[in-house]
Amino acid sequence: MDARATADHIEIQQVLYRYCRAVDRGDEALLCSVYHPGATDRHGAFQGTGEAFAAMLVPSMDRAPRVGQHHITNILIDLNGDLADVESYFLALHPLGDISTGEASHVPVTGRYLDRFERRDGVWKISERTVVLDWSSTPVAWVPWAAQGDYPQGGRRHEDPSHGHGS
């Protein structure tokens, strides 16, 4: 790969990582920023724009009693000028439960994001996303590890220790 292709790969990977952070930390503005305006997202029962997905998802995840986690693993990027077809494998722990009851569980989910990225005005973002579910399992009850209290706890937005960390 030449220097431009290498930079394009890194920029696309950073968009995918920002997506995960935005979902898990409840950052609607960051989540919107990974999509071009009017981008489409086919995310299970949700079919709509990236902006509508962010507006629906963040309040929904805020009601969960625990934070979830999304991890991007294998990323295949097929560059073609200002377009890229990208397949990214993901592992996710989706929180379930109700903050009012304190009952919590996580659903392990794996799948792939099939994305069309476009570079517009020099910036790579998602223009189309289809989420493919490869497998999931029944919810796993959340039982805290005995030493969990010895560590800072993750949270959403300003409640997370990473808020204000770095740039």
PDB file of C-alpha atoms in Angstrom:
ATOM      1  CA  MET A   1       0.000   0.000   0.000  1.00  0.00           C
ATOM      2  CA  ASP A   2       1.149   3.515  -0.678  1.00  0.00           C
ATOM      3  CA  ALA A   3       1.050   6.276   1.934  1.00  0.00           C
ATOM      4  CA  ARG A   4      -2.376   7.579   0.832  1.00  0.00           C
ATOM      5  CA  ALA A   5      -3.989   4.119   1.024  1.00  0.00           C
ATOM      6  CA  THR A   6      -2.415   3.534   4.432  1.00  0.00           C
ATOM      7  CA  ALA A   7      -3.768   6.859   5.686  1.00  0.00           C
ATOM      8  CA  ASP A   8      -7.226   6.021   4.266  1.00  0.00           C
ATOM      9  CA  HIS A   9      -7.243   2.687   6.093  1.00  0.00           C
ATOM     10  CA  ILE A  10      -6.303   4.351   9.379  1.00  0.00           C
ATOM     11  CA  GLU A  11      -8.938   7.084   8.949  1.00  0.00           C
ATOM     12  CA  ILE A  12     -11.660   4.494   8.243  1.00  0.00           C
ATOM     13  CA  GLN A  13     -10.601   2.419  11.260  1.00  0.00           C
ATOM     14  CA  GLN A  14     -10.794   5.523  13.463  1.00  0.00           C
ATOM     15  CA  VAL A  15     -14.391   6.121  12.312  1.00  0.00           C
ATOM     16  CA  LEU A  16     -15.274   2.544  13.319  1.00  0.00           C
ATOM     17  CA  TYR A  17     -13.640   2.977  16.716  1.00  0.00           C
ATOM     18  CA  ARG A  18     -15.433   6.310  17.284  1.00  0.00           C
ATOM     19  CA  TYR A  19     -18.715   4.544  16.478  1.00  0.00           C
ATOM     20  CA  CYS A  20     -18.083   2.027  19.295  1.00  0.00           C
ATOM     21  CA  ARG A  21     -17.097   4.728  21.754  1.00  0.00           C
ATOM     22  CA  ALA A  22     -20.130   6.832  20.874  1.00  0.00           C
ATOM     23  CA  VAL A  23     -22.545   3.932  21.418  1.00  0.00           C
ATOM     24  CA  ASP A  24     -20.980   2.758  24.667  1.00  0.00           C
ATOM     25  CA  ARG A  25     -20.481   6.216  26.198  1.00  0.00           C
ATOM     26  CA  GLY A  26     -23.851   7.571  25.008  1.00  0.00           C
ATOM     27  CA  ASP A  27     -22.400  10.380  22.905  1.00  0.00           C
ATOM     28  CA  GLU A  28     -25.088  11.240  20.365  1.00  0.00           C
ATOM     29  CA  ALA A  29     -23.053  13.978  18.661  1.00  0.00           C
ATOM     30  CA  LEU A  30     -20.075  11.641  18.223  1.00  0.00           C
ATOM     31  CA  LEU A  31     -22.371   8.907  16.919  1.00  0.00           C
ATOM     32  CA  CYS A  32     -23.883  11.267  14.343  1.00  0.00           C
ATOM     33  CA  SER A  33     -20.375  12.328  13.297  1.00  0.00           C
ATOM     34  CA  VAL A  34     -19.481   8.887  11.913  1.00  0.00           C
ATOM     35  CA  TYR A  35     -22.255   9.108   9.291  1.00  0.00           C
ATOM     36  CA  HIS A  36     -22.519  11.416   6.319  1.00  0.00           C
ATOM     37  CA  PRO A  37     -25.780  13.434   6.381  1.00  0.00           C
ATOM     38  CA  GLY A  38     -28.597  11.240   5.108  1.00  0.00           C
ATOM     39  CA  ALA A  39     -26.571   8.017   5.448  1.00  0.00           C
ATOM     40  CA  THR A  40     -28.660   4.874   5.747  1.00  0.00           C
ATOM     41  CA  ASP A  41     -28.397   2.350   8.564  1.00  0.00           C
ATOM     42  CA  ARG A  42     -30.110  -1.045   8.424  1.00  0.00           C
ATOM     43  CA  HIS A  43     -29.708  -2.168  12.019  1.00  0.00           C
ATOM     44  CA  GLY A  44     -32.087  -5.058  12.694  1.00  0.00           C
ATOM     45  CA  ALA A  45     -35.591  -3.674  13.182  1.00  0.00           C
ATOM     46  CA  PHE A  46     -34.253  -0.143  12.764  1.00  0.00           C
ATOM     47  CA  GLN A  47     -34.128   1.122   9.180  1.00  0.00           C
ATOM     48  CA  GLY A  48     -33.331   4.792   8.757  1.00  0.00           C
ATOM     49  CA  THR A  49     -30.685   7.473   8.756  1.00  0.00           C
ATOM     50  CA  GLY A  50     -27.592   7.548  10.918  1.00  0.00           C
ATOM     51  CA  GLU A  51     -28.932  10.628  12.666  1.00  0.00           C
ATOM     52  CA  ALA A  52     -32.243   8.900  13.454  1.00  0.00           C
ATOM     53  CA  PHE A  53     -30.368   5.836  14.690  1.00  0.00           C
ATOM     54  CA  ALA A  54     -28.324   7.979  17.097  1.00  0.00           C
ATOM     55  CA  ALA A  55     -31.439   9.814  18.326  1.00  0.00           C
ATOM     56  CA  MET A  56     -33.177   6.484  19.008  1.00  0.00           C
ATOM     57  CA  LEU A  57     -30.230   4.529  20.424  1.00  0.00           C
ATOM     58  CA  VAL A  58     -28.699   6.890  22.976  1.00  0.00           C
ATOM     59  CA  PRO A  59     -31.860   7.400  25.095  1.00  0.00           C
ATOM     60  CA  SER A  60     -32.610   3.679  24.848  1.00  0.00           C
ATOM     61  CA  MET A  61     -29.139   2.739  26.114  1.00  0.00           C
ATOM     62  CA  ASP A  62     -29.386   5.385  28.858  1.00  0.00           C
ATOM     63  CA  ARG A  63     -32.223   3.369  30.431  1.00  0.00           C
ATOM     64  CA  ALA A  64     -30.018   0.285  30.883  1.00  0.00           C
ATOM     65  CA  PRO A  65     -28.619  -0.246  34.380  1.00  0.00           C
ATOM     66  CA  ARG A  66     -25.104  -0.996  33.073  1.00  0.00           C
ATOM     67  CA  VAL A  67     -22.971   0.162  30.151  1.00  0.00           C
ATOM     68  CA  GLY A  68     -22.409  -2.071  27.157  1.00  0.00           C
ATOM     69  CA  GLN A  69     -19.297  -2.670  25.134  1.00  0.00           C
ATOM     70  CA  HIS A  70     -18.680  -2.887  21.401  1.00  0.00           C
ATOM     71  CA  HIS A  71     -15.420  -4.228  20.018  1.00  0.00           C
ATOM     72  CA  ILE A  72     -14.263  -4.107  16.415  1.00  0.00           C
ATOM     73  CA  THR A  73     -12.020  -6.993  15.409  1.00  0.00           C
ATOM     74  CA  ASN A  74     -11.206  -7.968  11.802  1.00  0.00           C
ATOM     75  CA  ILE A  75     -11.527  -5.102   9.344  1.00  0.00           C
ATOM     76  CA  LEU A  76     -11.373  -5.626   5.582  1.00  0.00           C
ATOM     77  CA  ILE A  77     -11.254  -2.448   3.503  1.00  0.00           C
ATOM     78  CA  ASP A  78     -11.628  -2.399  -0.273  1.00  0.00           C
ATOM     79  CA  LEU A  79     -10.620   1.088  -1.446  1.00  0.00           C
ATOM     80  CA  ASN A  80     -11.720   2.476  -4.782  1.00  0.00           C
ATOM     81  CA  GLY A  81     -10.858   6.179  -4.963  1.00  0.00           C
ATOM     82  CA  ASP A  82     -13.244   8.091  -2.689  1.00  0.00           C
ATOM     83  CA  LEU A  83     -15.337   4.967  -1.997  1.00  0.00           C
ATOM     84  CA  ALA A  84     -14.596   2.005   0.230  1.00  0.00           C
ATOM     85  CA  ASP A  85     -16.491  -1.182   0.944  1.00  0.00           C
ATOM     86  CA  VAL A  86     -15.701  -2.205   4.511  1.00  0.00           C
ATOM     87  CA  GLU A  87     -16.545  -5.384   6.416  1.00  0.00           C
ATOM     88  CA  SER A  88     -15.884  -5.183  10.164  1.00  0.00           C
ATOM     89  CA  TYR A  89     -16.432  -7.989  12.615  1.00  0.00           C
ATOM     90  CA  PHE A  90     -17.816  -6.969  15.992  1.00  0.00           C
ATOM     91  CA  LEU A  91     -18.303  -8.408  19.451  1.00  0.00           C
ATOM     92  CA  ALA A  92     -20.861  -6.654  21.606  1.00  0.00           C
ATOM     93  CA  LEU A  93     -22.247  -7.008  25.100  1.00  0.00           C
ATOM     94  CA  HIS A  94     -25.655  -5.369  24.993  1.00  0.00           C
ATOM     95  CA  PRO A  95     -26.973  -4.368  28.419  1.00  0.00           C
ATOM     96  CA  LEU A  96     -30.521  -5.328  29.335  1.00  0.00           C
ATOM     97  CA  GLY A  97     -32.639  -4.487  32.318  1.00  0.00           C
ATOM     98  CA  ASP A  98     -34.156  -1.420  33.832  1.00  0.00           C
ATOM     99  CA  ILE A  99     -32.281   1.233  35.767  1.00  0.00           C
ATOM    100  CA  SER A 100     -35.259   1.570  38.152  1.00  0.00           C
ATOM    101  CA  THR A 101     -35.017  -2.073  39.294  1.00  0.00           C
ATOM    102  CA  GLY A 102     -31.249  -2.449  39.164  1.00  0.00           C
ATOM    103  CA  GLU A 103     -31.641  -5.876  37.539  1.00  0.00           C
ATOM    104  CA  ALA A 104     -29.077  -6.227  34.826  1.00  0.00           C
ATOM    105  CA  SER A 105     -27.842  -8.682  32.270  1.00  0.00           C
ATOM    106  CA  HIS A 106     -25.851  -8.593  29.068  1.00  0.00           C
ATOM    107  CA  VAL A 107     -26.585 -10.257  25.745  1.00  0.00           C
ATOM    108  CA  PRO A 108     -23.449 -11.387  23.924  1.00  0.00           C
ATOM    109  CA  VAL A 109     -23.754 -10.643  20.209  1.00  0.00           C
ATOM    110  CA  THR A 110     -21.358 -11.085  17.307  1.00  0.00           C
ATOM    111  CA  GLY A 111     -21.723 -10.001  13.740  1.00  0.00           C
ATOM    112  CA  ARG A 112     -20.408  -7.773  11.025  1.00  0.00           C
ATOM    113  CA  TYR A 113     -20.913  -4.230   9.847  1.00  0.00           C
ATOM    114  CA  LEU A 114     -21.108  -4.075   6.057  1.00  0.00           C
ATOM    115  CA  ASP A 115     -20.363  -0.438   5.353  1.00  0.00           C
ATOM    116  CA  ARG A 116     -20.030   1.766   2.338  1.00  0.00           C
ATOM    117  CA  PHE A 117     -17.674   4.586   3.233  1.00  0.00           C
ATOM    118  CA  GLU A 118     -17.310   7.729   1.174  1.00  0.00           C
ATOM    119  CA  ARG A 119     -14.689  10.425   1.338  1.00  0.00           C
ATOM    120  CA  ARG A 120     -16.462  13.759   0.955  1.00  0.00           C
ATOM    121  CA  ASP A 121     -14.569  17.023   1.299  1.00  0.00           C
ATOM    122  CA  GLY A 122     -11.557  14.960   2.364  1.00  0.00           C
ATOM    123  CA  VAL A 123     -13.380  13.182   5.222  1.00  0.00           C
ATOM    124  CA  TRP A 124     -14.239   9.471   5.394  1.00  0.00           C
ATOM    125  CA  LYS A 125     -17.639   8.610   6.899  1.00  0.00           C
ATOM    126  CA  ILE A 126     -20.273   5.918   6.585  1.00  0.00           C
ATOM    127  CA  SER A 127     -22.800   6.453   3.796  1.00  0.00           C
ATOM    128  CA  GLU A 128     -24.536   3.047   4.079  1.00  0.00           C
ATOM    129  CA  ARG A 129     -24.502   0.422   6.831  1.00  0.00           C
ATOM    130  CA  THR A 130     -26.049  -3.030   7.057  1.00  0.00           C
ATOM    131  CA  VAL A 131     -25.618  -4.952  10.294  1.00  0.00           C
ATOM    132  CA  VAL A 132     -25.320  -8.723   9.908  1.00  0.00           C
ATOM    133  CA  LEU A 133     -25.921 -10.797  13.038  1.00  0.00           C
ATOM    134  CA  ASP A 134     -23.825 -13.965  13.104  1.00  0.00           C
ATOM    135  CA  TRP A 135     -24.864 -15.214  16.552  1.00  0.00           C
ATOM    136  CA  SER A 136     -26.170 -14.174  19.903  1.00  0.00           C
ATOM    137  CA  SER A 137     -26.988 -15.924  23.131  1.00  0.00           C
ATOM    138  CA  THR A 138     -29.541 -15.715  25.882  1.00  0.00           C
ATOM    139  CA  PRO A 139     -28.897 -12.935  28.400  1.00  0.00           C
ATOM    140  CA  VAL A 140     -26.156 -13.507  30.938  1.00  0.00           C
ATOM    141  CA  ALA A 141     -26.956 -12.216  34.438  1.00  0.00           C
ATOM    142  CA  TRP A 142     -24.606  -9.493  35.578  1.00  0.00           C
ATOM    143  CA  VAL A 143     -22.945 -10.569  38.804  1.00  0.00           C
ATOM    144  CA  PRO A 144     -20.155  -8.208  39.874  1.00  0.00           C
ATOM    145  CA  TRP A 145     -16.650  -9.536  40.409  1.00  0.00           C
ATOM    146  CA  ALA A 146     -15.618  -9.194  44.050  1.00  0.00           C
ATOM    147  CA  ALA A 147     -12.746  -6.815  43.205  1.00  0.00           C
ATOM    148  CA  GLN A 148     -14.827  -4.633  40.888  1.00  0.00           C
ATOM    149  CA  GLY A 149     -15.186  -1.942  43.519  1.00  0.00           C
ATOM    150  CA  ASP A 150     -11.419  -1.447  43.495  1.00  0.00           C
ATOM    151  CA  TYR A 151     -11.580   0.043  39.979  1.00  0.00           C
ATOM    152  CA  PRO A 152     -13.159   3.164  38.517  1.00  0.00           C
ATOM    153  CA  GLN A 153     -16.516   2.207  37.029  1.00  0.00           C
ATOM    154  CA  GLY A 154     -17.509   2.911  33.423  1.00  0.00           C
ATOM    155  CA  GLY A 155     -20.428   5.201  32.740  1.00  0.00           C
ATOM    156  CA  ARG A 156     -22.110   7.258  30.056  1.00  0.00           C
ATOM    157  CA  ARG A 157     -20.973  10.718  28.937  1.00  0.00           C
ATOM    158  CA  HIS A 158     -19.607  12.806  31.834  1.00  0.00           C
ATOM    159  CA  GLU A 159     -20.074   9.933  34.314  1.00  0.00           C
ATOM    160  CA  ASP A 160     -17.276   7.930  32.654  1.00  0.00           C
ATOM    161  CA  PRO A 161     -13.663   8.307  33.868  1.00  0.00           C
ATOM    162  CA  SER A 162     -12.584   8.948  30.250  1.00  0.00           C
ATOM    163  CA  HIS A 163     -14.667  12.158  30.090  1.00  0.00           C
ATOM    164  CA  GLY A 164     -12.193  14.964  29.546  1.00  0.00           C
ATOM    165  CA  HIS A 165      -9.300  12.516  29.140  1.00  0.00           C
ATOM    166  CA  GLY A 166      -7.073  13.532  26.238  1.00  0.00           C
ATOM    167  CA  SER A 167      -8.357  15.751  23.493  1.00  0.00           C
TER     168      SER A 167
END
